[in-house]
Amino acid sequence: MSLSELLAKARAAGAELWDECRAASSGSAGKPGVLFMSACTGQERAHVVVARGKDFGATWQRGAQLLSAWQRKQAALQILWVRIDVVHTVHAMNWATLTQGLTVTKRNYFRFGIAFDEEFTVAMLEPEIAANAVLYDSNFDKATPNEANLKRYGQRRFGRELTWPSQPTDRVWLFETRAVFTDGKALHRVEHQGRNRGHRVLPDWNPAYVQEVIATGTNYLARQVTPSGKYQYGWFPCFDRPIPTYNTLRHASSTYALLEGWELTGDPRHKVAIDKAIAHLIGNFIHRATLPSGAQAAFLVDEGDEIKLGGNAVCLLALSKYTELTGDTQYLPLLEALALGIVHMQDASTGRFVHVLHHPDLTVKQESRIIYYDGEAAFGLMRLYGLTRDPRWLRSAELAFNYFIEAEHWRAHDHWLGYCVNEITLYKPEVRYYRFGLDNVRDHLDFVLERITTFPTLLELMMAAEKMIVRLQSTPELSHLLEGFDLDKFHLALEQRARYLMTGHFFPELAMFFKNPGRVVGSFFIRHHSFRVRIDDVEHYLSGYVAYRKYLQRVGSVVRQESKIKR
């Protein structure tokens, strides 16, 4: 679709925004309105132009002419996306006031555009600020002016370097917009208020849409599997920089999430990617070892010749899931060897796991590293037990849980612990396990409700707990354990977190401002880490949404509780 056709699609909606914004700025009568037009080919950052005027028609025409002049220089590249922003509210202030406000603003959560002059001749939209990292410094957790990135942005956008104001009394103008986006197929208003601001309004937040998000996320993860079977590990999309490190544990866990996605999509392309990723995992990262007992075990080896407890665990999850979904039993011997590796890392008297060994001599490198490994190990063993019913794996998981309970691991509110306690109560519906599972979420609901970052593992935590709670409710002799547990608040937190995760989805109306939009569109990001897109980030979003979609299939529809959320 041509630029003129895309603009024609957006024009009527742009006029509505114009009228809405002009009505809201009655205190600025006589001043011109400000219109931003952004167009993107999907291969490079959107080109943004600004037009000012008192009449919408003339202002629109001026903006369209500026875009057309730019397009003629684009070597016939097709324009995929157009976004229209109309300035709604302007806040004039001095530099000292703005910088003070930045000190209490989490990095990449600054939600205004900034103009350096009242006429908006030098102005940047909120998503431009984010995508060019002009208020981002990895050394600080608050929004921080970045001189180098502002210079780079100014050179590209305005043909000259920009600098931040130098005096406390220098003036700047913060502004908010109302926006609409089109890809030629549909027209979307961009949400401008509340926790979900910044991407398209989603009036149809329902099972079908969640399924679409799962398909999109699974597509992205599958595309990261290279011909060799190794993943493209991740990207920092502000400047399209690949993440140069690798993590074999995340290779395995992301493959597990890819399998979960494929279970719902059935897309043969996803299966091809899965097969490549598993072949690379087994052929390059899993190594055999003879234990002191003479038994043959297997271990996932990571960079630095480390054997991580969690690495073996997520291999169990991925290969068990593959076996479950396909009926192909070829990996059962390897699964046993990996499980024996986990048991080797467990103290037979206390149930406690050692977290990191040296490869290849299997000496202890680190007794304890991160609590995730404990939950992953028990969960992996339980999934293998569910597949084979071999009592060795259940015994090991029960022994581990003795330690988890004694050590009060529930205080970590870890999603992996939530997964494994849900799994163990399938086969051992004991009071102590259910209590642990409830305690794992009971005092964490406010955090789930209010956390400003998307924190995708929170949805995984809630979905695992929800399965366990449903089973508990259907067991009369144990349902008393729910006395005093706020189920209404639990479901409110679950629904809100599921919806809030969409603020971490790379919709095109946001992706278009980053250096290589086509690279990341449809993926999921971590906003406060420079919008990082890494395979394990996508993994956790995807696993949470797969569980949520199955939940919606069971309950029949989205439980709409947004009206109860007071913000």
Coordinates of C-alpha atoms in Angstrom, one line a residue:
M1 CA 0.0 0.0 0.0
S2 CA 1.3 3.4 -0.9
L3 CA 2.0 6.2 1.5
S4 CA -0.9 8.3 0.1
E5 CA -3.2 5.3 0.6
L6 CA -2.1 4.8 4.2
L7 CA -2.5 8.5 4.9
A8 CA -6.0 8.4 3.4
K9 CA -6.8 5.5 5.8
A10 CA -5.7 7.6 8.8
R11 CA -7.0 11.0 7.7
A12 CA -10.5 10.9 9.2
A13 CA -9.2 9.5 12.5
G14 CA -6.5 12.2 12.5
A15 CA -9.2 14.8 12.1
E16 CA -11.1 13.4 15.0
L17 CA -7.9 13.5 17.1
W18 CA -7.3 17.1 16.0
D19 CA -10.8 18.2 17.1
E20 CA -10.4 16.3 20.4
C21 CA -7.1 17.9 21.2
R22 CA -8.1 21.4 20.1
A23 CA -11.1 21.2 22.4
A24 CA -9.0 20.1 25.3
S25 CA -6.5 23.0 24.8
S26 CA -9.1 25.8 25.1
G27 CA -6.7 27.7 27.3
S28 CA -4.4 27.9 24.3
A29 CA -6.9 29.6 22.0
G30 CA -5.3 31.2 19.0
K31 CA -2.2 29.0 19.2
P32 CA -1.6 26.5 16.3
G33 CA -2.1 22.8 16.8
V34 CA 0.8 20.4 16.4
L35 CA 0.6 17.3 14.3
F36 CA 3.3 14.5 14.1
M37 CA 3.3 12.1 11.2
S38 CA 5.5 9.0 11.3
A39 CA 6.0 6.6 8.4
C40 CA 8.0 3.4 8.5
T41 CA 9.2 0.8 6.0
G42 CA 9.8 -1.8 8.6
Q43 CA 13.5 -1.9 7.8
E44 CA 14.6 1.3 9.5
R45 CA 13.4 3.8 12.1
A46 CA 10.2 5.7 11.3
H47 CA 10.6 9.0 9.6
V48 CA 8.9 11.7 11.7
V49 CA 7.7 15.1 10.5
V50 CA 6.0 17.9 12.4
A51 CA 3.4 20.3 11.0
R52 CA 1.8 23.2 12.8
G53 CA -1.3 25.2 12.0
K54 CA -4.8 26.4 13.1
D55 CA -6.6 24.5 10.4
F56 CA -6.5 20.7 10.3
G57 CA -6.7 20.4 6.5
A58 CA -3.8 22.7 5.8
T59 CA -1.7 21.2 8.6
W60 CA -2.4 17.7 7.3
Q61 CA -1.5 18.6 3.8
R62 CA 1.8 20.2 4.9
G63 CA 2.7 17.0 6.9
A64 CA 1.8 14.8 4.0
Q65 CA 4.0 16.9 1.7
L66 CA 7.0 16.5 4.0
L67 CA 6.5 12.7 4.2
S68 CA 6.1 12.5 0.4
A69 CA 9.3 14.4 -0.1
W70 CA 11.1 11.9 2.2
Q71 CA 9.5 8.9 0.5
R72 CA 10.9 9.9 -2.9
K73 CA 14.4 9.3 -1.5
Q74 CA 13.6 5.8 -0.2
A75 CA 14.6 3.8 -3.2
A76 CA 11.1 2.6 -3.8
L77 CA 10.8 0.9 -0.4
Q78 CA 7.2 0.2 0.6
I79 CA 5.8 2.1 3.5
L80 CA 4.2 -0.4 5.9
W81 CA 3.0 1.7 8.8
V82 CA 1.8 5.2 9.5
R83 CA 1.2 6.7 12.9
I84 CA -0.4 10.1 13.5
D85 CA 0.1 11.9 16.8
V86 CA -1.7 15.1 17.7
V87 CA -0.4 17.2 20.7
H88 CA -3.1 17.2 23.4
T89 CA -1.5 18.7 26.4
V90 CA 1.7 20.8 26.9
H91 CA 3.5 21.4 30.2
A92 CA 6.0 24.3 30.1
M93 CA 8.7 24.0 32.8
N94 CA 12.4 24.8 33.4
W95 CA 15.2 22.3 33.1
A96 CA 15.7 22.0 36.9
T97 CA 12.0 20.9 37.4
L98 CA 12.3 18.3 34.7
T99 CA 15.6 16.9 35.9
Q100 CA 14.1 16.7 39.4
G101 CA 11.2 14.7 38.1
L102 CA 13.5 12.3 36.2
T103 CA 15.2 11.3 39.5
V104 CA 11.9 9.6 40.6
T105 CA 11.1 8.1 37.2
K106 CA 12.1 4.5 36.5
R107 CA 14.3 4.3 33.4
N108 CA 12.3 4.0 30.2
Y109 CA 9.1 4.8 32.0
F110 CA 9.2 8.5 31.1
R111 CA 5.8 9.0 29.4
F112 CA 6.0 12.4 27.8
G113 CA 7.4 13.9 24.6
I114 CA 9.9 16.8 24.9
A115 CA 10.0 19.9 22.8
F116 CA 13.1 22.2 23.1
D117 CA 11.1 25.2 21.8
E118 CA 7.5 26.4 22.0
E119 CA 7.0 26.1 18.3
F120 CA 8.0 22.4 18.3
T121 CA 10.6 22.9 15.6
V122 CA 12.8 20.5 17.7
A123 CA 10.6 18.0 19.4
M124 CA 10.6 14.3 20.0
L125 CA 7.7 11.9 20.7
E126 CA 7.6 9.7 23.8
P127 CA 8.4 6.5 21.8
E128 CA 11.3 8.3 20.0
I129 CA 12.8 9.2 23.4
A130 CA 12.5 5.5 24.4
A131 CA 13.7 4.0 21.1
N132 CA 16.8 6.3 20.9
A133 CA 17.7 5.9 24.5
V134 CA 18.1 9.6 25.1
L135 CA 16.9 9.2 28.7
Y136 CA 18.7 5.9 29.4
D137 CA 21.9 5.1 31.1
S138 CA 22.5 1.5 32.2
N139 CA 24.4 2.7 35.2
F140 CA 21.3 4.2 36.8
D141 CA 17.9 2.8 37.5
K142 CA 16.2 6.2 37.0
A143 CA 15.6 8.1 33.8
T144 CA 18.9 9.9 33.0
P145 CA 19.7 12.3 30.2
N146 CA 22.2 10.7 27.8
E147 CA 24.3 13.3 26.0
A148 CA 25.8 10.9 23.5
N149 CA 22.5 9.4 22.4
L150 CA 20.9 12.8 22.2
K151 CA 23.6 14.0 19.8
R152 CA 23.2 10.9 17.7
Y153 CA 19.5 11.2 17.6
G154 CA 19.7 14.9 16.7
Q155 CA 22.1 14.3 13.9
R156 CA 19.9 11.7 12.4
R157 CA 16.5 13.4 12.9
F158 CA 17.4 17.1 12.5
G159 CA 20.8 17.0 10.7
R160 CA 22.6 18.5 13.6
E161 CA 23.7 17.5 17.1
L162 CA 21.4 18.3 20.0
T163 CA 22.5 19.0 23.5
W164 CA 20.5 19.0 26.8
P165 CA 19.8 22.4 28.3
S166 CA 22.8 23.7 30.3
Q167 CA 21.1 26.1 32.8
P168 CA 18.5 25.2 35.4
T169 CA 16.3 28.0 34.2
D170 CA 16.3 26.9 30.5
R171 CA 12.8 26.1 29.3
V172 CA 11.5 22.9 27.9
W173 CA 8.0 21.8 27.0
L174 CA 6.7 18.3 27.9
F175 CA 3.7 17.2 25.9
E176 CA 1.2 14.3 25.6
T177 CA -0.5 13.2 22.4
R178 CA -3.4 11.3 21.1
A179 CA -2.5 8.9 18.4
V180 CA -3.8 6.6 15.8
F181 CA -1.9 3.9 13.8
T182 CA -2.6 2.0 10.6
D183 CA -1.0 -0.8 8.7
G184 CA -3.5 -0.4 5.9
K185 CA -5.5 -3.4 7.1
A186 CA -6.9 -1.9 10.3
L187 CA -6.9 1.4 12.1
H188 CA -6.0 1.5 15.8
R189 CA -6.3 4.2 18.5
V190 CA -3.3 4.2 20.7
E191 CA -4.1 4.0 24.4
H192 CA -3.1 7.3 26.1
Q193 CA -3.8 6.8 29.7
G194 CA -3.6 4.3 32.6
R195 CA -1.2 1.4 33.0
N196 CA -1.8 0.1 29.4
R197 CA -0.8 3.3 27.6
G198 CA 1.5 3.3 24.6
H199 CA 0.0 0.6 22.4
R200 CA -3.2 0.0 20.5
V201 CA -6.5 -0.1 22.4
L202 CA -7.5 -3.7 22.8
P203 CA -11.3 -3.8 23.0
D204 CA -11.4 -7.6 22.2
W205 CA -9.1 -8.9 25.0
N206 CA -10.5 -12.4 24.8
P207 CA -9.3 -16.0 24.2
A208 CA -9.0 -15.5 20.4
Y209 CA -6.7 -12.5 20.8
V210 CA -4.6 -14.3 23.4
Q211 CA -4.2 -17.2 20.9
E212 CA -3.1 -14.7 18.3
V213 CA -0.5 -13.3 20.7
I214 CA 0.8 -16.8 21.4
A215 CA 1.1 -17.5 17.7
T216 CA 3.0 -14.2 17.2
G217 CA 5.4 -14.9 20.1
T218 CA 5.9 -18.5 19.0
N219 CA 6.7 -17.3 15.4
Y220 CA 9.3 -14.9 16.8
L221 CA 11.0 -17.5 18.9
A222 CA 11.0 -20.0 16.1
R223 CA 12.6 -17.4 13.8
Q224 CA 15.5 -17.1 16.2
V225 CA 16.5 -20.7 15.6
T226 CA 19.3 -20.5 13.1
P227 CA 20.0 -23.2 10.5
S228 CA 22.5 -24.8 12.9
G229 CA 19.9 -25.1 15.6
K230 CA 21.5 -22.5 17.8
Y231 CA 19.4 -19.5 18.7
Q232 CA 20.1 -15.9 17.9
Y233 CA 20.3 -15.1 21.6
G234 CA 18.8 -11.6 21.7
W235 CA 18.9 -8.0 20.7
F236 CA 19.1 -4.5 22.1
P237 CA 16.7 -3.0 19.7
C238 CA 17.4 0.7 20.3
F239 CA 20.5 0.4 18.1
D240 CA 19.9 -3.1 16.7
R241 CA 22.8 -4.6 18.6
P242 CA 23.0 -8.4 19.1
I243 CA 23.6 -9.8 22.5
P244 CA 27.0 -11.4 22.1
T245 CA 26.8 -14.0 24.9
Y246 CA 25.1 -17.3 25.0
N247 CA 23.4 -19.4 27.7
T248 CA 22.7 -23.1 27.1
L249 CA 20.3 -23.2 30.0
R250 CA 18.2 -20.6 28.3
H251 CA 18.6 -22.5 25.0
A252 CA 16.9 -25.5 26.6
S253 CA 14.2 -23.5 28.5
S254 CA 13.3 -21.4 25.4
T255 CA 12.9 -24.7 23.5
Y256 CA 10.5 -25.8 26.2
A257 CA 8.5 -22.6 25.7
L258 CA 8.6 -23.1 21.9
L259 CA 7.1 -26.6 22.5
E260 CA 4.4 -25.1 24.6
G261 CA 3.6 -22.6 21.9
W262 CA 3.6 -25.3 19.2
E263 CA 1.1 -27.3 21.2
L264 CA -1.4 -24.6 20.7
T265 CA -0.4 -23.4 17.2
G266 CA 0.2 -26.8 15.5
D267 CA 2.3 -24.8 13.0
P268 CA 4.7 -27.2 11.1
R269 CA 7.3 -24.4 10.9
H270 CA 7.5 -24.3 14.7
K271 CA 8.1 -28.0 14.7
V272 CA 11.0 -27.7 12.3
A273 CA 12.6 -25.1 14.6
I274 CA 12.0 -27.3 17.6
D275 CA 13.8 -30.2 16.0
K276 CA 16.8 -28.1 15.0
A277 CA 17.0 -26.6 18.5
I278 CA 16.8 -30.0 20.2
A279 CA 19.4 -31.5 17.9
H280 CA 21.8 -28.7 18.6
L281 CA 21.1 -29.0 22.3
I282 CA 21.9 -32.7 22.4
G283 CA 24.8 -32.6 19.9
N284 CA 26.6 -29.6 21.4
F285 CA 25.7 -28.8 24.9
I286 CA 24.8 -32.1 26.7
H287 CA 27.7 -34.3 27.8
R288 CA 27.8 -37.7 29.3
A289 CA 29.7 -38.5 32.5
T290 CA 30.3 -41.6 34.7
L291 CA 29.2 -41.0 38.3
P292 CA 31.2 -42.4 41.2
S293 CA 28.6 -45.1 41.5
G294 CA 29.4 -46.2 37.9
A295 CA 26.0 -45.0 36.6
Q296 CA 26.0 -43.1 33.4
A297 CA 24.6 -39.6 33.8
A298 CA 24.3 -36.6 31.4
F299 CA 24.8 -32.9 32.1
L300 CA 24.1 -29.7 30.3
V301 CA 27.3 -27.8 30.2
D302 CA 27.3 -24.0 30.0
E303 CA 29.9 -21.4 29.3
G304 CA 32.9 -21.6 31.7
D305 CA 32.5 -25.4 31.8
E306 CA 29.7 -25.0 34.4
I307 CA 27.1 -27.6 35.1
K308 CA 24.1 -25.8 36.5
L309 CA 21.4 -27.7 38.3
G310 CA 18.8 -25.7 36.5
G311 CA 20.3 -26.6 33.1
N312 CA 19.7 -30.3 33.6
A313 CA 16.2 -29.4 34.9
V314 CA 15.1 -27.4 31.8
C315 CA 16.5 -30.2 29.5
L316 CA 14.1 -32.5 31.4
L317 CA 11.3 -30.1 30.8
A318 CA 12.0 -29.7 27.1
L319 CA 12.6 -33.4 26.2
S320 CA 9.7 -34.6 28.4
K321 CA 7.4 -32.1 26.7
Y322 CA 8.6 -33.2 23.3
T323 CA 8.0 -36.9 24.2
E324 CA 4.5 -36.0 25.5
L325 CA 3.5 -34.1 22.4
T326 CA 4.9 -36.3 19.7
G327 CA 4.8 -39.8 21.3
D328 CA 8.4 -40.2 20.1
T329 CA 10.3 -42.1 22.8
Q330 CA 13.8 -41.8 21.4
Y331 CA 14.9 -39.4 24.2
L332 CA 13.8 -41.5 27.2
P333 CA 17.3 -42.9 27.8
L334 CA 18.8 -39.4 27.7
L335 CA 16.0 -38.2 30.1
E336 CA 17.0 -40.9 32.6
A337 CA 20.7 -39.9 32.4
L338 CA 19.8 -36.2 32.9
A339 CA 17.6 -37.0 35.9
L340 CA 20.5 -39.1 37.4
G341 CA 22.6 -36.0 37.0
I342 CA 20.2 -34.0 39.1
V343 CA 20.0 -36.8 41.7
H344 CA 23.8 -36.7 41.9
M345 CA 23.6 -33.1 42.8
Q346 CA 21.2 -33.8 45.7
D347 CA 22.2 -34.5 49.3
A348 CA 20.5 -37.8 50.0
S349 CA 20.0 -37.0 53.7
T350 CA 18.8 -33.4 53.6
G351 CA 17.3 -33.1 50.1
R352 CA 19.3 -30.0 49.4
F353 CA 20.7 -29.5 45.9
V354 CA 24.2 -28.3 45.0
H355 CA 23.7 -25.7 42.3
V356 CA 26.9 -25.6 40.2
L357 CA 29.6 -28.2 39.4
H358 CA 32.8 -28.1 37.4
H359 CA 32.9 -29.9 34.1
P360 CA 34.2 -32.5 33.5
D361 CA 35.4 -33.6 37.0
L362 CA 32.0 -32.9 38.7
T363 CA 33.6 -31.2 41.7
V364 CA 31.5 -28.5 43.4
K365 CA 31.9 -25.0 42.1
Q366 CA 29.1 -23.3 44.0
E367 CA 26.9 -24.7 46.6
S368 CA 24.1 -22.2 46.1
R369 CA 23.6 -19.6 43.3
I370 CA 19.9 -18.9 42.7
I371 CA 16.7 -20.3 44.1
Y372 CA 15.3 -20.8 40.6
Y373 CA 17.5 -23.9 40.2
D374 CA 15.8 -25.7 43.1
G375 CA 12.3 -25.2 41.7
E376 CA 13.4 -26.1 38.2
A377 CA 15.0 -29.3 39.4
A378 CA 12.0 -30.5 41.3
F379 CA 9.6 -29.5 38.5
G380 CA 11.7 -31.3 35.9
L381 CA 11.8 -34.4 38.0
M382 CA 8.1 -34.3 38.5
R383 CA 7.4 -33.8 34.8
L384 CA 9.6 -36.8 34.0
Y385 CA 7.8 -38.8 36.7
G386 CA 4.5 -37.9 35.1
L387 CA 5.8 -39.3 31.8
T388 CA 7.4 -42.5 33.1
R389 CA 6.1 -43.1 36.6
D390 CA 9.6 -44.1 37.7
P391 CA 9.5 -43.8 41.5
R392 CA 13.1 -42.6 41.7
W393 CA 12.1 -39.2 40.4
L394 CA 9.2 -38.8 42.7
R395 CA 11.3 -39.8 45.7
S396 CA 13.9 -37.2 44.8
A397 CA 11.3 -34.5 44.4
E398 CA 9.7 -35.3 47.7
L399 CA 13.1 -35.2 49.4
A400 CA 13.8 -31.8 47.8
F401 CA 10.4 -30.5 49.1
N402 CA 11.3 -31.6 52.6
Y403 CA 14.2 -29.2 52.3
F404 CA 12.1 -26.4 50.6
I405 CA 9.6 -26.5 53.4
E406 CA 12.1 -26.5 56.1
A407 CA 14.1 -23.6 54.5
E408 CA 10.8 -21.7 53.9
H409 CA 11.5 -21.3 50.2
W410 CA 8.0 -20.0 49.7
R411 CA 9.3 -16.6 50.8
A412 CA 10.9 -16.3 47.4
H413 CA 7.6 -16.4 45.6
D414 CA 9.3 -18.2 42.8
H415 CA 7.4 -19.3 39.7
W416 CA 9.4 -22.4 39.4
L417 CA 8.5 -23.4 42.9
G418 CA 4.9 -22.7 41.9
Y419 CA 5.1 -25.0 39.0
C420 CA 6.7 -27.9 40.9
V421 CA 4.3 -27.7 43.9
N422 CA 1.4 -27.8 41.5
E423 CA 2.9 -30.8 39.9
I424 CA 3.7 -32.7 43.1
T425 CA 0.2 -32.2 44.5
L426 CA -1.2 -34.0 41.4
Y427 CA 0.4 -37.2 42.8
K428 CA 0.8 -36.3 46.5
P429 CA -2.1 -34.2 47.6
E430 CA -0.7 -33.5 51.0
V431 CA -1.5 -30.6 53.3
R432 CA 2.1 -29.5 53.6
Y433 CA 2.5 -29.2 49.9
Y434 CA -0.7 -27.2 49.4
R435 CA 0.2 -24.9 52.3
F436 CA 3.6 -24.3 50.7
G437 CA 1.9 -23.5 47.4
L438 CA -0.6 -21.1 48.9
D439 CA 2.1 -19.4 50.9
N440 CA 4.1 -19.0 47.7
V441 CA 1.5 -16.4 46.5
R442 CA -0.5 -15.4 49.5
D443 CA 1.5 -12.3 50.5
H444 CA 2.6 -11.5 47.0
L445 CA -0.7 -10.4 45.5
D446 CA -0.1 -6.7 46.0
F447 CA 3.2 -7.0 44.2
V448 CA 1.5 -8.8 41.3
L449 CA -1.1 -6.1 41.1
E450 CA 1.2 -3.0 41.4
R451 CA 4.6 -4.0 39.9
I452 CA 5.4 -1.3 37.3
T453 CA 7.6 -3.7 35.2
T454 CA 5.8 -6.4 33.2
F455 CA 7.8 -9.1 35.2
P456 CA 6.4 -12.0 33.0
T457 CA 7.2 -14.7 35.5
L458 CA 4.5 -13.3 37.8
L459 CA 1.9 -14.5 35.3
E460 CA 3.5 -18.0 35.3
L461 CA 3.5 -17.9 39.1
M462 CA -0.2 -17.1 39.2
M463 CA -1.2 -19.6 36.6
A464 CA 0.6 -22.5 38.4
A465 CA -1.1 -21.4 41.6
E466 CA -4.5 -21.2 39.9
K467 CA -4.3 -24.8 38.8
M468 CA -3.4 -26.0 42.3
I469 CA -6.2 -23.9 43.9
V470 CA -8.8 -25.3 41.5
R471 CA -7.8 -28.8 42.6
L472 CA -7.8 -27.8 46.2
Q473 CA -11.4 -26.4 45.9
S474 CA -12.6 -29.7 44.5
T475 CA -11.1 -31.7 47.4
P476 CA -13.6 -31.3 50.3
E477 CA -11.3 -32.7 52.9
L478 CA -8.6 -30.1 52.0
S479 CA -10.6 -27.1 50.9
H480 CA -10.4 -25.6 54.4
L481 CA -6.8 -24.6 53.6
L482 CA -8.3 -21.8 51.5
E483 CA -9.9 -20.2 54.6
G484 CA -8.5 -16.7 54.8
F485 CA -7.0 -16.8 51.3
D486 CA -8.4 -13.9 49.3
L487 CA -9.5 -15.6 46.1
D488 CA -11.2 -12.5 44.7
K489 CA -7.9 -10.6 45.0
F490 CA -6.0 -13.5 43.6
H491 CA -8.1 -13.6 40.4
L492 CA -8.0 -9.9 40.1
A493 CA -4.2 -10.0 40.2
L494 CA -4.1 -12.8 37.7
E495 CA -6.3 -11.0 35.2
Q496 CA -4.6 -7.7 35.6
R497 CA -1.1 -9.2 35.2
A498 CA -2.1 -11.1 32.1
R499 CA -3.5 -7.9 30.5
Y500 CA -0.5 -5.8 31.7
L501 CA 2.0 -8.1 30.0
M502 CA 0.8 -6.7 26.7
T503 CA 2.6 -3.5 27.5
G504 CA 5.8 -5.6 26.9
H505 CA 4.7 -6.7 23.4
F506 CA 6.4 -5.1 20.4
F507 CA 3.3 -3.8 18.5
P508 CA 4.3 -2.1 15.2
E509 CA 3.2 1.3 16.5
L510 CA 6.1 1.1 19.0
A511 CA 8.5 -1.0 17.1
M512 CA 8.5 1.4 14.2
F513 CA 10.6 3.9 16.1
F514 CA 13.5 1.4 16.8
K515 CA 16.5 1.0 14.5
N516 CA 15.3 -2.3 12.8
P517 CA 11.6 -2.6 13.4
G518 CA 11.2 -5.8 11.4
R519 CA 13.7 -7.6 13.6
V520 CA 11.6 -7.2 16.8
V521 CA 8.0 -6.6 15.8
G522 CA 5.8 -9.2 17.4
S523 CA 8.3 -10.1 20.1
F524 CA 8.3 -9.2 23.8
F525 CA 10.7 -6.9 25.6
I526 CA 11.9 -5.9 29.0
R527 CA 11.4 -2.1 29.0
H528 CA 13.8 -1.1 31.9
H529 CA 16.6 -3.1 30.3
S530 CA 16.8 -1.0 27.2
F531 CA 13.8 -2.8 25.7
R532 CA 15.9 -5.9 25.6
V533 CA 14.5 -8.8 23.5
R534 CA 16.2 -12.1 24.6
I535 CA 15.0 -15.6 24.0
D536 CA 14.3 -16.3 27.6
D537 CA 12.4 -13.0 27.9
V538 CA 10.1 -14.2 25.1
E539 CA 10.0 -17.6 26.8
H540 CA 8.5 -16.3 30.0
Y541 CA 5.9 -14.2 28.3
L542 CA 5.0 -17.1 26.1
S543 CA 4.8 -19.7 28.8
G544 CA 2.6 -17.4 30.9
Y545 CA 0.2 -16.8 28.0
V546 CA 0.0 -20.4 27.0
A547 CA -1.1 -21.3 30.6
Y548 CA -3.5 -18.3 30.6
R549 CA -5.0 -19.4 27.2
K550 CA -5.6 -22.9 28.6
Y551 CA -7.2 -21.3 31.7
L552 CA -9.5 -19.3 29.5
Q553 CA -10.5 -22.4 27.6
R554 CA -11.4 -24.0 30.9
V555 CA -13.4 -21.1 32.4
G556 CA -14.9 -20.1 29.1
S557 CA -14.0 -16.4 28.8
V558 CA -12.0 -13.6 30.3
V559 CA -13.1 -12.7 33.7
R560 CA -13.4 -8.9 33.4
Q561 CA -12.4 -7.3 36.6
E562 CA -10.6 -4.2 35.3
S563 CA -13.4 -2.0 36.6
K564 CA -12.5 -3.1 40.1
I565 CA -9.0 -1.8 39.8
K566 CA -8.6 1.6 41.3
R567 CA -5.7 3.6 40.1

